[in-house]
Coordinates of C-alpha atoms and ligand atoms in Angstrom, one line a residue:
M81 CA 0.0 0.0 0.0
R82 CA 1.2 3.5 -0.9
I83 CA 1.1 6.4 1.6
K84 CA -1.3 9.2 0.7
Q85 CA -1.8 12.6 2.4
L86 CA -5.3 12.8 3.9
N87 CA -7.4 15.6 2.6
P88 CA -7.9 18.4 5.2
S89 CA -11.6 17.7 5.7
I90 CA -10.9 14.0 6.6
A91 CA -8.0 15.1 8.8
N92 CA -10.3 17.5 10.6
Q93 CA -13.0 14.8 11.1
I94 CA -10.4 12.5 12.7
A95 CA -9.1 15.3 14.9
A96 CA -12.7 16.1 15.9
G97 CA -12.8 12.6 17.4
E98 CA -10.6 13.8 20.3
G99 CA -12.0 17.2 21.3
V100 CA -15.6 17.0 20.1
E101 CA -17.2 14.1 21.8
R102 CA -20.8 15.3 22.3
P103 CA -22.9 18.4 22.3
A104 CA -21.5 19.4 25.7
S105 CA -18.0 19.5 24.3
V106 CA -19.1 21.9 21.6
V107 CA -20.8 24.2 24.1
K108 CA -17.6 24.2 26.2
E109 CA -15.4 25.2 23.3
L110 CA -17.9 27.9 22.1
L111 CA -18.2 29.3 25.6
E112 CA -14.5 29.4 26.0
N113 CA -14.2 31.4 22.8
S114 CA -16.8 33.9 23.9
V115 CA -15.0 34.3 27.3
D116 CA -11.6 34.8 25.4
A117 CA -13.3 37.4 23.3
G118 CA -14.1 39.3 26.4
S119 CA -17.9 39.1 26.2
G120 CA -19.9 40.2 29.2
D121 CA -23.0 38.5 27.8
I122 CA -23.3 35.0 26.4
E123 CA -26.5 33.4 25.2
I124 CA -26.8 29.7 24.5
F125 CA -29.7 28.3 22.5
L126 CA -30.3 24.6 22.1
E127 CA -32.7 22.5 20.2
Q128 CA -33.1 18.9 21.3
G129 CA -30.5 19.2 24.0
G130 CA -28.0 20.4 21.5
I131 CA -28.4 17.4 19.1
G132 CA -30.4 19.5 16.6
L133 CA -28.9 22.9 17.2
I134 CA -26.3 24.7 19.4
K135 CA -26.2 28.4 19.0
V136 CA -23.9 30.6 21.1
R137 CA -24.1 34.3 20.8
D138 CA -21.8 36.8 22.4
K139 CA -21.0 40.5 22.5
G140 CA -17.2 40.1 22.4
L141 CA -14.6 41.6 20.2
G142 CA -15.8 39.8 17.0
I143 CA -13.8 38.5 14.1
A144 CA -12.7 40.5 11.1
K145 CA -14.4 39.7 7.8
D146 CA -11.2 38.6 6.2
D147 CA -10.4 36.2 9.1
L148 CA -13.7 34.3 8.9
I149 CA -12.4 31.5 6.7
L150 CA -9.2 31.3 8.8
A151 CA -11.2 31.0 12.0
L152 CA -12.6 27.8 10.6
S153 CA -9.2 26.4 9.5
R154 CA -7.1 24.1 11.6
H155 CA -4.2 25.5 13.6
A156 CA -5.4 29.0 13.0
T157 CA -5.6 31.1 16.2
S158 CA -5.3 34.7 17.2
K159 CA -4.3 33.7 20.8
I160 CA -0.7 32.6 20.4
A161 CA 2.0 33.0 17.9
T162 CA 5.0 31.3 19.4
I163 CA 5.7 28.5 21.8
S164 CA 6.7 31.0 24.5
D165 CA 3.2 32.5 24.1
L166 CA 1.8 29.1 24.8
E167 CA 3.8 28.8 28.0
S168 CA 2.3 31.9 29.4
A169 CA -1.1 31.8 27.7
R170 CA -3.9 33.2 29.8
T171 CA -6.6 32.5 27.3
L172 CA -8.8 29.4 27.5
G173 CA -8.1 28.5 23.9
F174 CA -4.8 28.4 22.0
R175 CA -4.9 25.2 19.9
G176 CA -6.8 26.8 17.0
E177 CA -8.7 23.5 16.5
A178 CA -12.1 23.8 18.0
L179 CA -14.0 25.6 15.2
A180 CA -12.3 23.5 12.5
S181 CA -13.2 20.3 14.2
I182 CA -16.7 21.3 14.9
A183 CA -17.3 22.5 11.4
S184 CA -16.0 19.3 10.0
V185 CA -18.7 17.2 11.7
S186 CA -21.7 19.6 11.6
R187 CA -23.3 22.4 9.5
L188 CA -21.6 25.4 11.1
T189 CA -22.5 29.0 10.4
L190 CA -20.2 31.7 11.8
T191 CA -21.5 35.3 12.0
S192 CA -19.5 38.1 13.5
N193 CA -19.1 41.9 13.7
D194 CA -15.8 43.2 14.9
G195 CA -16.9 46.8 14.9
A196 CA -15.3 47.7 11.6
D197 CA -17.8 49.5 9.2
N198 CA -20.5 48.6 11.7
I199 CA -21.6 45.7 9.6
G200 CA -21.6 42.0 10.3
W201 CA -20.5 39.1 8.1
S202 CA -21.5 35.6 8.0
I203 CA -19.9 32.5 6.6
S204 CA -22.2 29.6 5.7
P205 CA -21.5 25.8 5.9
D206 CA -20.4 26.0 2.2
H207 CA -18.0 28.9 3.0
E208 CA -20.1 31.5 1.3
V209 CA -19.5 34.9 2.9
S210 CA -22.4 37.4 3.0
A211 CA -23.3 40.6 4.9
D212 CA -25.4 40.4 8.0
T213 CA -27.1 42.7 10.4
H214 CA -25.3 41.1 13.4
T215 CA -24.3 43.7 16.0
R216 CA -20.9 43.7 17.7
G217 CA -19.9 40.2 18.7
T218 CA -20.1 36.7 17.4
T219 CA -22.7 34.0 16.8
V220 CA -21.8 30.4 16.1
E221 CA -24.6 28.1 14.9
V222 CA -24.0 24.4 14.9
R223 CA -26.7 22.3 13.3
D224 CA -27.0 18.5 12.9
L225 CA -23.9 17.6 14.9
F226 CA -22.2 14.4 13.6
Y227 CA -24.5 14.2 10.6
S228 CA -21.4 13.3 8.7
V229 CA -20.1 10.8 11.3
P230 CA -22.9 8.2 11.8
A231 CA -20.7 6.2 14.2
R232 CA -20.5 9.2 16.5
R233 CA -24.1 10.1 16.2
K234 CA -25.1 6.6 17.3
F235 CA -23.3 7.3 20.6
L236 CA -25.4 10.3 21.5
R237 CA -27.8 9.7 24.4
T238 CA -31.3 11.0 24.8
E239 CA -32.0 14.6 24.4
R240 CA -32.4 14.9 28.1
T241 CA -29.0 13.4 29.0
E242 CA -27.2 15.6 26.5
Y243 CA -29.0 18.6 27.8
L244 CA -28.0 17.7 31.4
R245 CA -24.3 17.5 30.4
I246 CA -24.5 20.9 28.8
D247 CA -26.3 22.3 31.9
E248 CA -23.4 21.0 34.0
I249 CA -20.7 22.6 31.8
V250 CA -22.6 25.9 31.8
R251 CA -23.0 25.7 35.6
K252 CA -19.3 25.3 36.1
M253 CA -18.5 28.2 33.8
S254 CA -21.1 30.3 35.5
I255 CA -19.3 29.8 38.9
C256 CA -16.0 30.5 37.3
Y257 CA -17.2 33.7 35.6
P258 CA -19.6 35.5 37.9
E259 CA -19.0 38.7 36.0
I260 CA -20.6 37.3 32.8
N261 CA -24.3 37.1 32.1
I262 CA -25.1 33.7 30.8
T263 CA -28.4 32.3 29.7
L264 CA -29.3 28.8 28.5
S265 CA -32.4 27.9 26.5
N266 CA -33.6 24.6 25.2
N267 CA -36.4 24.2 22.7
G268 CA -37.3 27.8 23.0
K269 CA -37.6 27.8 26.7
M270 CA -35.1 29.6 28.9
T271 CA -33.8 27.1 31.5
R272 CA -30.9 29.1 33.1
D273 CA -30.4 32.8 33.6
Y274 CA -27.2 33.6 35.4
R275 CA -27.2 37.4 36.0
A276 CA -23.8 39.0 36.5
S277 CA -24.3 41.5 39.2
G278 CA -20.8 41.3 40.5
S279 CA -22.5 41.3 43.9
L280 CA -21.6 38.7 46.5
E281 CA -25.2 37.6 46.5
E282 CA -25.0 36.5 42.9
K283 CA -21.9 34.4 43.4
V284 CA -23.5 32.6 46.3
R285 CA -26.7 32.2 44.2
R286 CA -24.7 30.5 41.5
L287 CA -23.0 28.3 44.0
Q288 CA -26.3 27.4 45.5
D289 CA -27.7 26.6 42.1
A290 CA -24.9 24.1 41.7
F291 CA -24.8 22.5 45.0
G292 CA -28.0 23.3 46.8
K293 CA -28.8 25.6 49.6
G294 CA -27.5 23.1 52.2
F295 CA -24.0 23.6 50.9
T296 CA -23.9 27.4 51.3
E297 CA -25.2 26.9 54.9
N298 CA -22.5 24.4 55.6
A299 CA -19.5 25.7 53.8
I300 CA -16.3 27.3 55.0
Y301 CA -14.9 30.2 52.9
L302 CA -11.1 30.3 52.5
D303 CA -8.6 32.4 50.7
E304 CA -4.9 31.7 51.3
S305 CA -1.8 32.5 49.4
K306 CA 1.7 31.1 49.6
N307 CA 4.7 30.9 47.3
G308 CA 2.9 32.5 44.4
M309 CA -0.1 30.3 44.7
R310 CA -3.5 31.3 45.8
L311 CA -6.3 28.9 46.9
S312 CA -9.8 30.3 47.5
G313 CA -13.3 29.1 47.5
W314 CA -15.6 27.0 49.6
V315 CA -15.3 23.6 51.2
S316 CA -18.1 21.8 53.1
L317 CA -18.0 21.2 56.8
P318 CA -17.1 17.6 57.6
S319 CA -20.7 17.1 58.8
Y320 CA -22.0 17.9 55.3
S321 CA -20.7 15.2 53.0
R322 CA -22.0 13.1 50.1
S323 CA -21.6 9.5 49.0
Q324 CA -20.6 10.7 45.5
S325 CA -17.8 12.9 44.4
D326 CA -20.0 14.7 41.9
Q327 CA -20.1 18.0 43.7
Q328 CA -16.4 18.8 43.6
Y329 CA -15.4 21.7 41.4
F330 CA -11.9 22.6 40.8
F331 CA -10.6 25.5 38.7
V332 CA -7.1 26.3 37.9
N333 CA -6.6 29.9 36.6
A334 CA -10.3 30.1 35.8
R335 CA -10.2 26.8 33.9
V336 CA -12.4 23.8 34.8
I337 CA -10.0 21.0 35.7
R338 CA -10.1 17.4 36.7
D339 CA -7.0 16.4 38.5
K340 CA -6.0 13.3 40.5
L341 CA -3.3 15.0 42.4
I342 CA -5.7 17.7 43.7
A343 CA -8.4 15.2 44.5
H344 CA -5.8 13.3 46.5
A345 CA -4.8 16.4 48.4
V346 CA -8.4 17.2 49.3
K347 CA -9.2 13.7 50.3
R348 CA -6.2 13.5 52.6
A349 CA -7.2 16.8 54.2
Y350 CA -10.5 15.4 55.2
A351 CA -9.2 11.9 56.1
D352 CA -9.3 12.6 59.8
V353 CA -12.7 14.1 60.0
L354 CA -14.7 12.2 57.4
Y355 CA -15.8 8.6 57.0
Q356 CA -13.7 6.8 54.4
S357 CA -16.6 6.4 52.0
R358 CA -17.9 9.9 52.3
Q359 CA -17.0 12.7 49.9
P360 CA -16.7 16.4 50.7
V361 CA -18.3 19.1 48.5
F362 CA -16.2 22.0 47.3
A363 CA -15.6 24.7 44.8
L364 CA -12.0 25.6 44.9
F365 CA -10.0 28.1 42.8
L366 CA -6.3 27.8 42.4
D367 CA -4.4 30.7 40.9
I368 CA -0.9 30.0 39.9
D369 CA 1.7 31.5 37.6
P370 CA 0.8 30.2 34.1
T371 CA 4.4 29.4 33.3
S372 CA 4.4 26.8 36.1
I373 CA 1.6 24.7 34.5
D374 CA 1.2 23.0 31.2
V375 CA -2.3 23.3 29.9
N376 CA -1.6 21.6 26.6
V377 CA -1.9 18.1 27.9
H378 CA -5.3 17.1 26.5
P379 CA -7.3 18.2 23.5
T380 CA -10.2 19.2 25.7
K381 CA -7.9 21.1 28.0
S382 CA -9.6 19.5 31.1
E383 CA -6.2 18.5 32.6
V384 CA -3.1 20.4 33.5
R385 CA 0.3 19.4 34.5
F386 CA 2.1 21.2 37.3
T387 CA 5.8 21.8 37.1
D388 CA 6.1 21.4 40.8
S389 CA 3.2 19.0 41.6
R390 CA 4.5 18.3 45.0
A391 CA 4.4 22.0 46.0
V392 CA 0.8 22.3 44.7
H393 CA -0.3 19.1 46.5
D394 CA 1.2 20.2 49.8
F395 CA -0.1 23.7 49.6
I396 CA -3.7 22.5 49.0
F397 CA -3.4 19.9 51.6
G398 CA -1.9 22.3 54.1
V399 CA -4.5 25.0 53.7
L400 CA -7.5 22.6 53.9
H401 CA -6.0 20.6 56.7
K402 CA -5.5 23.6 58.9
I403 CA -8.9 25.1 58.1
L404 CA -10.7 21.8 59.0
A405 CA -8.7 21.5 62.2
D406 CA -9.8 25.0 63.2
V407 CA -13.5 24.3 62.9
G408 CA -14.6 24.1 66.5
P409 CA -17.7 24.2 68.6
K410 CA -17.6 28.0 68.6
D411 CA -18.1 28.1 64.8
L412 CA -20.8 25.5 64.7
I413 CA -22.7 27.1 67.6
K414 CA -22.6 30.4 65.9
K415 CA -23.8 28.8 62.7
N416 CA -26.6 27.1 64.5
N417 CA -27.6 30.5 65.9
M418 CA -27.6 31.9 62.4
D419 CA -29.9 29.1 61.0
Q420 CA -32.4 29.9 63.7
Q421 CA -32.5 33.5 63.0
G422 CA -32.5 33.1 59.2
S423 CA -29.6 35.5 59.1
T424 CA -25.9 35.4 58.9
P425 CA -23.3 35.7 61.6
I426 CA -20.5 38.2 61.3
Q427 CA -18.0 35.4 61.1
S428 CA -15.3 35.4 58.6
R429 CA -14.9 31.7 58.2
F430 CA -18.4 30.9 57.1
L431 CA -19.7 31.4 53.7
L432 CA -21.4 34.7 53.5
G433 CA -19.5 36.5 56.2
G434 CA -16.3 35.6 54.4
M435 CA -17.6 36.8 51.1
S436 CA -16.3 40.3 51.8
Q437 CA -13.1 39.3 50.1
A438 CA -13.7 38.5 46.5
P439 CA -12.6 34.9 46.0
Y440 CA -12.4 35.0 42.2
S441 CA -9.2 36.0 40.6
N442 CA -11.0 37.2 37.6
T443 CA -13.5 39.4 39.4
A444 CA -13.1 43.1 39.2
P445 CA -12.2 44.3 42.6
G446 CA -15.5 45.7 43.8
Q447 CA -16.3 47.3 47.0
P448 CA -17.0 44.5 49.6
E449 CA -20.6 44.5 50.7
R450 CA -22.4 42.3 53.2
I451 CA -25.4 40.5 51.8
F452 CA -27.4 40.2 54.9
K453 CA -27.4 42.2 58.1
S454 CA -26.7 40.0 61.0
S455 CA -29.5 40.2 63.4
A456 CA -27.9 37.7 65.7
K457 CA -27.1 39.4 69.0
E458 CA -23.5 39.6 70.0
T459 CA -22.5 36.5 72.0
D460 CA -22.2 36.9 75.7
D461 CA -18.5 36.8 76.3
D462 CA -18.7 35.0 79.6
M463 CA -20.7 32.1 78.4
P464 CA -18.4 29.5 76.8
P465 CA -19.7 28.1 73.4
L466 CA -20.7 24.8 74.8
G467 CA -22.1 26.3 78.0
Y468 CA -22.2 24.6 81.4
A469 CA -23.1 21.0 82.2
L470 CA -26.4 20.3 83.8
A471 CA -26.6 16.5 84.0
Q472 CA -25.7 13.2 82.5
L473 CA -28.2 11.2 80.5
H474 CA -28.3 7.4 80.5
G475 CA -24.5 7.3 81.1
L476 CA -24.1 8.3 77.5
Y477 CA -24.8 12.0 77.0
I478 CA -23.8 15.2 78.8
L479 CA -26.6 17.8 78.8
A480 CA -25.4 21.4 79.1
Q481 CA -27.0 24.8 78.8
N482 CA -25.5 27.5 76.6
E483 CA -26.9 30.8 75.4
N484 CA -28.8 29.2 72.6
G485 CA -30.4 26.4 74.4
L486 CA -29.6 22.8 75.2
V487 CA -26.3 21.3 74.2
I488 CA -26.1 17.5 74.0
V489 CA -22.7 15.9 73.9
D490 CA -21.8 12.3 73.1
M491 CA -19.4 11.8 76.0
H492 CA -17.4 9.0 74.6
A493 CA -17.1 10.4 71.1
A494 CA -16.0 13.8 72.4
H495 CA -13.5 12.4 74.8
E496 CA -12.1 10.1 72.2
R497 CA -11.3 13.1 69.9
V498 CA -9.7 15.1 72.8
V499 CA -7.4 12.2 73.8
Y500 CA -6.6 11.5 70.1
E501 CA -5.6 15.1 69.3
R502 CA -3.4 15.1 72.5
L503 CA -1.6 11.9 71.5
K504 CA -1.0 13.2 68.0
V505 CA 0.7 16.3 69.3
A506 CA 2.8 14.3 71.8
D507 CA 3.9 12.0 69.0
E508 CA 4.7 14.7 66.4
N509 CA 8.4 13.8 66.2
L510 CA 8.0 10.1 65.0
R511 CA 10.8 8.5 66.9
M512 CA 12.7 5.9 64.9
Q513 CA 12.8 2.3 65.9
P514 CA 15.6 0.2 64.5
L515 CA 14.6 -3.2 63.3
L516 CA 16.4 -6.1 65.1
V517 CA 17.0 -7.7 61.7
P518 CA 17.2 -5.2 58.8
L519 CA 14.8 -6.2 56.1
T520 CA 15.8 -6.5 52.5
I521 CA 13.1 -6.0 49.9
S522 CA 13.3 -6.0 46.1
V523 CA 11.9 -3.0 44.2
G524 CA 11.9 -1.4 40.8
S525 CA 14.3 1.4 39.7
A526 CA 11.6 4.1 40.3
E527 CA 11.5 3.3 44.0
V528 CA 15.3 3.3 44.2
N529 CA 15.4 6.7 42.6
V530 CA 12.8 8.0 45.1
V531 CA 14.9 6.8 48.1
N532 CA 17.8 8.7 46.7
L533 CA 15.8 11.8 46.2
F534 CA 13.8 11.8 49.4
S535 CA 16.3 10.3 51.9
D536 CA 16.1 13.4 54.2
E537 CA 12.3 13.4 54.2
L538 CA 12.2 9.7 54.8
G539 CA 14.4 10.2 57.8
K540 CA 12.1 12.8 59.2
L541 CA 9.2 10.4 58.9
G542 CA 11.1 7.9 61.0
I543 CA 12.1 5.6 58.2
D544 CA 15.7 4.6 57.6
I545 CA 16.4 2.9 54.3
T546 CA 19.6 2.2 52.4
I547 CA 20.0 1.2 48.8
A548 CA 21.5 -2.2 48.5
S549 CA 21.5 -2.5 44.7
D550 CA 19.5 -1.0 41.8
Q551 CA 16.8 -3.5 42.5
S552 CA 16.8 -3.8 46.3
L553 CA 16.6 -1.8 49.5
I554 CA 17.3 -2.5 53.1
I555 CA 14.9 -1.2 55.7
R556 CA 16.7 -0.4 58.9
A557 CA 14.2 1.5 61.0
I558 CA 10.6 2.5 61.0
P559 CA 8.6 4.9 63.3
A560 CA 8.4 3.4 66.8
I561 CA 4.7 3.7 67.0
L562 CA 4.0 1.5 63.9
P563 CA 4.1 -2.3 64.2
V564 CA 7.3 -4.0 62.8
S565 CA 5.3 -6.8 61.3
N566 CA 4.0 -4.4 58.6
A567 CA 7.3 -2.7 57.9
E568 CA 7.6 -3.9 54.3
E569 CA 4.1 -3.0 53.3
L570 CA 4.4 0.4 55.0
V571 CA 7.6 1.2 53.1
R572 CA 6.2 0.0 49.8
D573 CA 3.2 2.2 50.2
V574 CA 5.2 5.2 51.2
L575 CA 7.5 4.8 48.2
S576 CA 4.7 4.4 45.8
D577 CA 3.1 7.6 47.1
L578 CA 6.4 9.3 46.6
V579 CA 6.8 7.9 43.1
E580 CA 3.3 8.9 42.1
L581 CA 2.6 12.1 44.1
G582 CA 6.0 13.3 45.2
S583 CA 4.8 13.4 48.8
T584 CA 3.3 11.1 51.4
R585 CA 0.9 11.3 54.3
R586 CA 0.8 7.6 54.8
I587 CA 3.0 7.5 57.9
F588 CA 0.8 10.1 59.5
E589 CA -2.3 8.2 58.5
R590 CA -1.0 4.9 59.9
R591 CA 0.1 6.7 63.0
D592 CA -3.2 8.4 63.3
G593 CA -5.0 5.1 62.9
I594 CA -3.1 3.6 65.8
L595 CA -3.5 6.6 67.9
S596 CA -7.2 6.7 67.2
T597 CA -7.5 3.1 68.4
M598 CA -5.5 4.0 71.5
A599 CA -7.7 7.0 72.1
C600 CA -10.8 4.9 71.8
H601 CA -9.5 2.6 74.5
G602 CA -8.3 5.4 76.6
S603 CA -11.6 7.4 76.6
V604 CA -14.5 7.4 79.0
R605 CA -16.7 4.5 78.4
A606 CA -20.5 4.5 78.5
N607 CA -22.1 4.3 81.9
R608 CA -19.2 6.0 83.8
K609 CA -20.7 8.5 86.1
L610 CA -19.1 11.9 85.7
S611 CA -19.2 14.8 88.2
L612 CA -20.4 18.2 86.9
E613 CA -16.8 19.3 87.3
E614 CA -15.6 16.5 85.0
M615 CA -18.3 17.2 82.5
N616 CA -17.4 20.9 82.4
G617 CA -13.7 19.9 82.1
L618 CA -14.6 17.9 79.0
L619 CA -16.6 20.7 77.5
R620 CA -13.7 23.2 77.9
S621 CA -11.3 20.7 76.4
M622 CA -13.5 20.3 73.4
E623 CA -13.5 24.0 72.9
E624 CA -9.7 24.0 72.8
T625 CA -9.3 20.9 70.7
S626 CA -8.8 20.8 66.9
R627 CA -11.5 19.0 65.0
S628 CA -13.5 18.4 68.2
A629 CA -16.9 18.7 66.4
Q630 CA -16.4 15.3 64.9
C631 CA -15.2 12.1 66.6
N632 CA -12.3 10.1 65.2
H633 CA -14.7 8.4 62.8
G634 CA -16.3 11.5 61.4
R635 CA -19.5 11.5 63.5
P636 CA -20.6 14.6 65.3
T637 CA -19.7 14.9 68.9
F638 CA -22.4 17.3 69.9
S639 CA -25.7 18.8 68.9
V640 CA -27.7 21.8 69.9
L641 CA -31.4 22.2 70.5
T642 CA -32.1 25.9 70.6
V643 CA -34.8 27.4 72.8
A644 CA -36.7 28.2 69.6
E645 CA -36.7 24.5 68.6
L646 CA -37.7 23.5 72.0
D647 CA -40.6 26.0 71.9
G648 CA -41.6 24.4 68.6
L649 CA -41.9 21.1 70.3
F650 CA -44.4 22.5 72.8
L651 CA -46.2 24.7 70.3
R652 CA -45.2 27.7 72.3
G653 CA -45.7 31.2 71.0
R654 CA -48.0 30.2 68.1
Ligands
LIG197 P1 -8.7 28.8 19.6 O1 -9.7 29.3 20.6 O2 -7.8 27.8 20.2 O3 -7.8 30.0 19.1 P2 -10.8 28.1 17.9 O4 -10.9 27.2 16.7 O5 -11.7 27.9 19.0 O6 -9.3 28.1 18.3 O7 -11.0 29.6 17.3 C1 -10.2 30.1 16.3 C2 -10.1 31.6 16.3 O8 -11.4 32.2 16.0 C3 -9.8 32.2 17.7 O9 -8.4 32.2 17.9 C4 -10.4 33.6 17.6 O10 -9.6 34.5 17.0 C5 -11.6 33.4 16.7 N1 -12.8 33.2 17.4 C6 -13.5 32.1 17.7 N2 -14.6 32.3 18.4 C7 -14.7 33.6 18.6 C8 -15.6 34.5 19.3 N3 -16.7 34.0 19.9 N4 -15.3 35.8 19.3 C9 -14.2 36.3 18.7 N5 -13.3 35.5 18.0 C10 -13.5 34.2 18.0
LIG198 MG1 -11.3 28.0 21.1

């Protein structure tokens, strides 16, 4: 067989296989183009969930008449010119492929007005250019997606399913770009209307739209910077979790991203306060110098590669770990107070209170405003958050009175956390324990490299390993708190973390697992009678202890019944 050059239209169809998978991928590309064109308004019209028609209209910069044909050609872009432009690209697009790919598998009409001569121009599916009354901006109309690729068309799901995927893409974009008006219509009916007001209220509304009202009432706001990286956004309280990981939005430089490394960092941060099988909810925004990431990893640009992945992992883990550790009874009680009053506390950590700092990198710095006035009265300084003990119930619960009402504490769960956190602090230095008989294990060259690279870090973790050959290692010591019988498994797991992620929390997790069991055995058992003094002692320790709102297994340690709720039980005041 002889080799032939494929004609461009076939080459485009093949390329479209990668980036243009379904209607939602088309919507994503068109939205990104409108964002890159600086449009403050984007309208999306669908027919049959995008299968019949996808039309995206913006009020951006527009395209010059003479560039219309070029815009539809492959490798034609206005966004970069050189490889170094690519390295520092701040635009969402740069590959110059999307329009060409989409046009090769659909009937695409591109209409645009770039402000020159105040007239618009349109290019039809057969590349005929004609004048058009289009005002400043661009409209891309995509009809009959995949009509030319029956194999692809067969894989389309129902109208409803395709619509829902588009809805999800639009929702993520709406959260990322609160300063842009975005509407979505399907079959002539408007289904979404994201108004950009730039106000905090709108951002929260978009977030609520995505995750439900429960999230905004149970989320912590954060905004931390370090070493040129900034992490902001909202994470759920450990008590607000899901069985699925579907409500986890991550944005890198205002780009929707899926990333294993980041998912891992977040999961680890919650490890100590969440049941294994539960998933936190979050919308997190990472801003990082564009030259330290590679966005050109995947045709859909839904993945990035970090130059220093370890630094990114550790930064995200560190920020979240600390914030989750700091959530204490004080915060939760205040929040509870807020729920009752239907208003918001002046409390920087929680969602609305924290909104005074704009969390979005791409938001014009507006004047901070508070959405709701707090009608909650200032807390009485003398009364501790968990109040004072009244009695013990069935040998299981401590009943206490605080300024909101009745506090009910699960005595064992609370004490377990207090003991556990104390043990962790005491054991922070991970003393080494030499093995009586050093253990030789055979490994691959990647592991040997990692031992070379991380020998200092391993030492700090309490592990002493030497390299015996390019295929074997000798384990000489492991942390004293961990059982010798599992030394090999431990070291293998640690090394594979290091190979894959460049960092490891495994030692701490193992240690925490053991301390947690010790804490469980060392804590007050059910049916032990406690004096009022002992009960108050436990309440005060809880207030000072990190993560004390959850026991070591992620269950809550206390709950509050407010006076209003009690009144409700007795139909008082109705
Ligand atoms: P890329 O976005 O990677 O540059 P595309 O194929 O998506 O590639 O678009 C090609 C070019 O067409 C863009 O570089 C841009 O100049 C122009 N373009 C596409 N959509 C728009 C739009 N909505 N507004 C203005 N220009 C656009
Ligand atoms: Mg593009």
